Coordinates of C-alpha atoms in Angstrom, one line a residue:
X1 CA -0.1 0.0 0.0
X2 CA 2.8 2.4 1.0
X3 CA 4.3 1.7 -2.2
X4 CA 1.4 2.5 -4.2
X5 CA 0.9 5.8 -2.6
X6 CA 4.8 6.6 -3.0
X7 CA 4.4 5.8 -6.8
X8 CA 1.3 7.9 -7.1
X9 CA 3.1 10.8 -5.3
X10 CA 5.9 10.5 -7.7
X11 CA 3.8 10.4 -10.6
X12 CA 1.7 13.4 -9.6
X13 CA 4.9 15.5 -8.8
X14 CA 6.5 14.4 -12.1
X15 CA 3.2 15.5 -14.0
X16 CA 3.4 18.8 -12.1
X17 CA 6.8 19.5 -12.8
X18 CA 6.1 18.7 -16.7
X19 CA 2.9 21.1 -16.4
X20 CA 5.1 23.7 -14.8
X21 CA 7.8 23.5 -17.1
X22 CA 5.5 23.8 -20.1
X23 CA 3.3 26.7 -18.4
X24 CA 6.3 28.8 -17.5
X25 CA 8.4 30.8 -19.9
X26 CA 11.5 33.0 -19.4
X27 CA 11.3 36.5 -21.5
X28 CA 14.6 38.4 -21.8
X29 CA 14.9 42.1 -21.3
X30 CA 15.3 42.7 -25.1
X31 CA 12.3 40.4 -26.0
X32 CA 8.5 40.7 -25.9
X33 CA 6.1 37.8 -25.8
X34 CA 2.9 37.4 -28.0
X35 CA 0.6 34.5 -26.5
X36 CA -1.5 32.5 -28.9
X37 CA -4.4 30.8 -27.2
X38 CA -5.9 27.8 -29.3
X39 CA -4.5 29.7 -32.3
X40 CA -5.9 33.1 -31.3
X41 CA -3.7 36.0 -30.5
X42 CA -4.1 37.6 -27.1
X43 CA -4.1 41.3 -26.7
X44 CA -1.7 41.2 -23.6
X45 CA 2.0 41.4 -24.5
X46 CA 4.2 39.6 -22.1
X47 CA 7.2 41.8 -20.9
X48 CA 10.4 40.5 -19.7
X49 CA 10.8 38.2 -16.7
X50 CA 8.6 35.0 -16.0
X51 CA 5.6 34.6 -18.1
X52 CA 2.9 32.0 -17.1
X53 CA 0.8 30.5 -19.9
X54 CA -1.7 27.6 -20.0
X55 CA -0.3 24.4 -20.8
X56 CA -1.3 22.8 -24.3
X57 CA -3.7 25.7 -24.9
X58 CA -1.3 28.6 -24.9
X59 CA 1.7 29.1 -27.3
X60 CA 4.2 31.9 -26.6
X61 CA 6.3 33.5 -29.4
X62 CA 9.0 35.9 -28.6
X63 CA 9.9 39.0 -30.6
X64 CA 13.4 40.4 -30.6
X65 CA 13.3 44.2 -29.7
X66 CA 16.9 45.1 -30.6
X67 CA 18.2 47.2 -33.5
X68 CA 18.8 44.9 -36.4
X69 CA 21.6 45.7 -38.7
X70 CA 20.7 44.3 -42.2
X71 CA 23.1 44.7 -45.2
X72 CA 21.4 45.3 -48.6
X73 CA 23.0 43.3 -51.6
X74 CA 24.8 45.6 -54.1
X75 CA 22.4 46.7 -56.9
X76 CA 23.2 47.3 -60.4
X77 CA 21.7 50.4 -61.9
X78 CA 21.7 53.4 -64.4
X79 CA 21.8 57.0 -63.1
X80 CA 19.8 59.6 -64.6
X81 CA 22.8 60.8 -66.6
X82 CA 23.2 57.3 -68.0
X83 CA 26.0 55.9 -66.0
X84 CA 26.3 52.5 -64.7
X85 CA 26.8 52.0 -61.0
X86 CA 27.2 49.3 -58.5
X87 CA 25.6 50.5 -55.0
X88 CA 25.2 48.7 -51.9
X89 CA 23.7 50.0 -48.5
X90 CA 22.8 49.1 -44.9
X91 CA 19.7 49.5 -43.0
X92 CA 19.3 49.8 -39.2
X93 CA 15.7 49.0 -38.0
X94 CA 14.0 47.6 -35.0
X95 CA 10.6 46.3 -33.9
X96 CA 8.0 48.6 -32.3
X97 CA 4.8 46.5 -32.5
X98 CA 5.6 42.9 -31.9
X99 CA 1.9 41.9 -32.4
X100 CA 1.8 43.2 -36.0
X101 CA 5.2 41.7 -36.6
X102 CA 4.0 38.5 -35.7
X103 CA 0.5 38.5 -37.2
X104 CA 0.6 40.9 -40.1
X105 CA 4.0 39.7 -41.5
X106 CA 5.3 36.3 -42.2
X107 CA 8.8 37.1 -42.4
X108 CA 9.4 40.8 -41.6
X109 CA 13.2 40.7 -42.2
X110 CA 12.9 39.3 -45.6
X111 CA 10.1 41.9 -46.5
X112 CA 12.4 44.6 -45.2
X113 CA 15.3 43.4 -47.3
X114 CA 13.2 43.3 -50.5
X115 CA 11.6 46.6 -50.1
X116 CA 15.3 48.0 -49.6
X117 CA 16.6 46.5 -52.8
X118 CA 13.7 48.0 -54.7
X119 CA 13.9 51.4 -53.1
X120 CA 17.8 51.4 -53.7
X121 CA 17.2 50.7 -57.4
X122 CA 14.8 53.3 -57.5
X123 CA 16.7 55.9 -55.9
X124 CA 19.6 55.2 -58.2
X125 CA 17.5 55.7 -61.5
X126 CA 16.2 59.2 -60.0
X127 CA 19.8 60.5 -59.1
X128 CA 22.8 61.6 -60.9
X129 CA 26.2 60.4 -60.5
X130 CA 27.4 63.6 -58.8
X131 CA 24.8 63.1 -56.3
X132 CA 25.6 59.5 -55.4
X133 CA 29.1 60.6 -54.9
X134 CA 28.8 63.9 -53.0
X135 CA 25.3 64.4 -51.8
X136 CA 24.6 61.1 -50.0
X137 CA 23.0 62.6 -46.9
X138 CA 20.1 63.7 -49.0
X139 CA 19.9 60.2 -50.8
X140 CA 20.1 58.5 -47.5
X141 CA 17.1 60.5 -46.2
X142 CA 15.2 59.8 -49.1
X143 CA 15.9 56.0 -49.1
X144 CA 14.8 56.0 -45.6
X145 CA 11.4 57.6 -46.2
X146 CA 10.9 55.1 -49.1
X147 CA 11.7 52.0 -47.0
X148 CA 9.8 53.4 -43.7
X149 CA 6.5 54.0 -45.6
X150 CA 5.5 50.2 -46.0
X151 CA 7.6 49.0 -42.8
X152 CA 5.3 51.4 -40.3
X153 CA 2.4 49.1 -41.2
X154 CA 4.3 46.1 -40.3
X155 CA 5.3 47.4 -36.9
X156 CA 8.8 48.1 -37.8
X157 CA 10.6 51.6 -37.5
X158 CA 13.7 52.2 -39.9
X159 CA 16.3 54.1 -37.8
X160 CA 18.8 54.9 -40.4
X161 CA 19.7 54.0 -43.9
X162 CA 23.3 54.3 -45.4
X163 CA 24.8 54.1 -48.8
X164 CA 28.1 52.3 -48.3
X165 CA 29.9 52.2 -51.7
X166 CA 29.4 53.3 -55.3
X167 CA 31.4 51.4 -57.8
X168 CA 32.1 52.6 -61.2
X169 CA 33.2 51.2 -64.3
X170 CA 37.0 51.6 -65.0
X171 CA 36.5 53.9 -68.0
X172 CA 34.6 56.2 -66.0
X173 CA 37.2 56.3 -63.3
X174 CA 39.8 57.2 -66.0
X175 CA 37.2 60.0 -67.3
X176 CA 36.7 61.5 -63.9
X177 CA 40.6 61.3 -63.5
X178 CA 41.2 63.3 -66.7
X179 CA 38.5 65.6 -65.7
X180 CA 39.9 66.4 -62.3
X181 CA 43.5 66.9 -63.8
X182 CA 42.1 69.4 -66.3
X183 CA 40.2 71.2 -63.6
X184 CA 43.4 71.5 -61.4
X185 CA 45.3 72.6 -64.5
X186 CA 42.8 75.3 -65.3
X187 CA 42.8 76.8 -61.6
X188 CA 46.6 76.8 -61.7
X189 CA 46.7 78.6 -64.9
X190 CA 44.2 81.3 -63.6
X191 CA 46.1 81.6 -60.5
X192 CA 49.3 82.0 -62.5
X193 CA 47.5 84.6 -64.7
X194 CA 46.1 86.5 -61.9
X195 CA 49.7 86.6 -60.3
X196 CA 51.1 88.1 -63.5
X197 CA 48.4 90.6 -63.8
X198 CA 49.1 92.0 -60.3
X199 CA 52.8 91.8 -60.7
X200 CA 52.5 93.9 -64.0
X201 CA 50.2 96.4 -62.2
X202 CA 52.8 96.9 -59.5
X203 CA 55.5 97.0 -61.9
X204 CA 53.8 99.9 -63.7
X205 CA 53.3 101.8 -60.7
X206 CA 56.9 101.4 -59.9
X207 CA 58.0 102.5 -63.3
X208 CA 55.6 105.7 -62.9
X209 CA 57.4 106.4 -59.6
X210 CA 60.9 106.0 -61.0
X211 CA 60.0 108.3 -63.8
X212 CA 58.7 111.1 -61.5
X213 CA 61.9 110.5 -59.3
X214 CA 65.1 109.7 -61.5
X215 CA 66.9 109.1 -58.3
X216 CA 64.7 106.1 -57.4
X217 CA 66.3 104.4 -60.4
X218 CA 69.8 104.8 -59.2
X219 CA 69.0 103.6 -55.8
X220 CA 67.3 100.5 -57.2
X221 CA 70.4 99.9 -59.3
X222 CA 72.6 100.2 -56.3
X223 CA 70.5 97.8 -54.4
X224 CA 70.8 95.4 -57.3
X225 CA 74.5 95.6 -57.1
X226 CA 74.4 95.0 -53.3
X227 CA 72.3 91.8 -53.8
X228 CA 74.6 90.5 -56.5
X229 CA 77.9 91.2 -54.2
X230 CA 76.2 89.5 -51.2
X231 CA 76.9 86.2 -52.9
X232 CA 80.5 85.0 -52.7
X233 CA 81.3 84.8 -56.4
X234 CA 83.4 86.5 -58.9
X235 CA 80.8 88.2 -60.6
X236 CA 81.5 91.7 -61.6
X237 CA 78.6 94.2 -62.2
X238 CA 79.1 97.4 -64.1
X239 CA 76.2 99.6 -64.2
X240 CA 75.8 101.1 -67.7
X241 CA 73.1 103.7 -68.0
X242 CA 70.6 103.5 -70.7
X243 CA 70.5 107.0 -71.4
X244 CA 74.1 106.8 -73.0
X245 CA 73.0 104.2 -75.4
X246 CA 70.1 106.4 -76.4
X247 CA 72.7 109.4 -76.8
X248 CA 75.1 107.3 -79.1
X249 CA 72.1 106.1 -81.1
X250 CA 71.0 109.6 -81.8
X251 CA 74.6 110.8 -82.5
X252 CA 75.3 108.1 -85.0
X253 CA 74.7 109.3 -88.6
X254 CA 72.3 107.5 -90.8
X255 CA 73.8 105.4 -93.8
X256 CA 73.1 106.8 -97.2
X257 CA 70.4 104.5 -99.0
X258 CA 71.9 102.2 -101.7
X259 CA 70.5 103.5 -105.3
X260 CA 71.7 104.0 -109.0
X261 CA 75.1 105.6 -109.7
X262 CA 74.9 109.6 -109.7
X263 CA 76.0 111.8 -112.6
X264 CA 79.3 112.3 -111.0
X265 CA 80.6 108.8 -112.0
X266 CA 79.9 109.7 -115.5
X267 CA 83.2 111.6 -116.3
X268 CA 85.0 108.6 -114.6
X269 CA 83.5 106.2 -116.7
X270 CA 84.0 108.1 -120.1
X271 CA 87.5 108.7 -119.1
X272 CA 88.5 105.1 -120.1
X273 CA 86.6 105.1 -123.4
X274 CA 88.6 105.9 -126.9
X275 CA 88.5 109.4 -128.3
X276 CA 87.1 108.6 -131.6
X277 CA 84.3 110.7 -133.2
X278 CA 80.8 110.3 -132.5
X279 CA 81.3 107.6 -129.8
X280 CA 82.0 109.7 -126.8
X281 CA 80.0 112.6 -127.4
X282 CA 76.5 113.0 -126.0
X283 CA 73.5 112.6 -128.1
X284 CA 73.2 116.6 -128.6
X285 CA 76.6 116.5 -130.4
X286 CA 75.6 113.9 -132.8
X287 CA 72.3 115.9 -133.8
X288 CA 74.5 119.0 -134.5
X289 CA 76.4 117.1 -137.2
X290 CA 73.3 115.6 -138.8
X291 CA 72.1 117.5 -142.0
X292 CA 68.7 119.0 -142.0
X293 CA 67.2 116.5 -144.2
X294 CA 68.3 113.8 -142.2
X295 CA 71.5 112.8 -144.6
X296 CA 75.0 112.8 -143.2
X297 CA 77.4 115.6 -144.2
X298 CA 80.8 114.9 -146.0
X299 CA 83.7 114.4 -143.9

């Protein structure tokens, strides 16, 4: 009899332990519990700690409330200015309504991933390459709004979206490199030209001052001599005034222009010719010895 009672007590205690084990659940601090009783969701959300449920009738499903970091697979797209790019991103989100996450969505993480991929391709097609490279903050905000709109109805809040990397084709990288080099060359030339302009203006002002005060030119010349003599070299500087060169230029007579022989050279040429008649005389003398009727006279 005692053995039967002892066996019954052991069986009861074992059954009670099993029922207690199936009716008690531990919910962690970062989790929330959603209870289904015979398949119907209960309105009460179980918080962290011990959660007691009815054995067999209830089923507890835990939902993680921590922030989830989800990488978005890289997407190939064409920007608005017809450039092919390869863009990937990352999403930070968390669950704000565990009941909607469990009841309304079969797999909320997969749903968020698909929406993020579609939104990323859409934002690539609406943006230009310069915006993807330099204006990512605005694109991140637009991408966050596009993903957060359907996620709110699922009980998920999108905390942040970041575009991580934008991969460009090699040909586009070379083109952008050449463009950057040309831009830097243009700016260097503009800076050099502005420096030359300012230097020419200052030199013009200095020339005007030296023209008004001739002694300033001599002082500048002496200063140049001092600067050259400061170095330990064998250079000898002899100042030569420019006014002396101008005086010598004015004093030099101009050379006669080259032209045909003058009449003074005629006697010298005729002196070497024979003195025969009618050959050395000018045309007037020949006309004097001609008869009026054009016939030559007797010799």
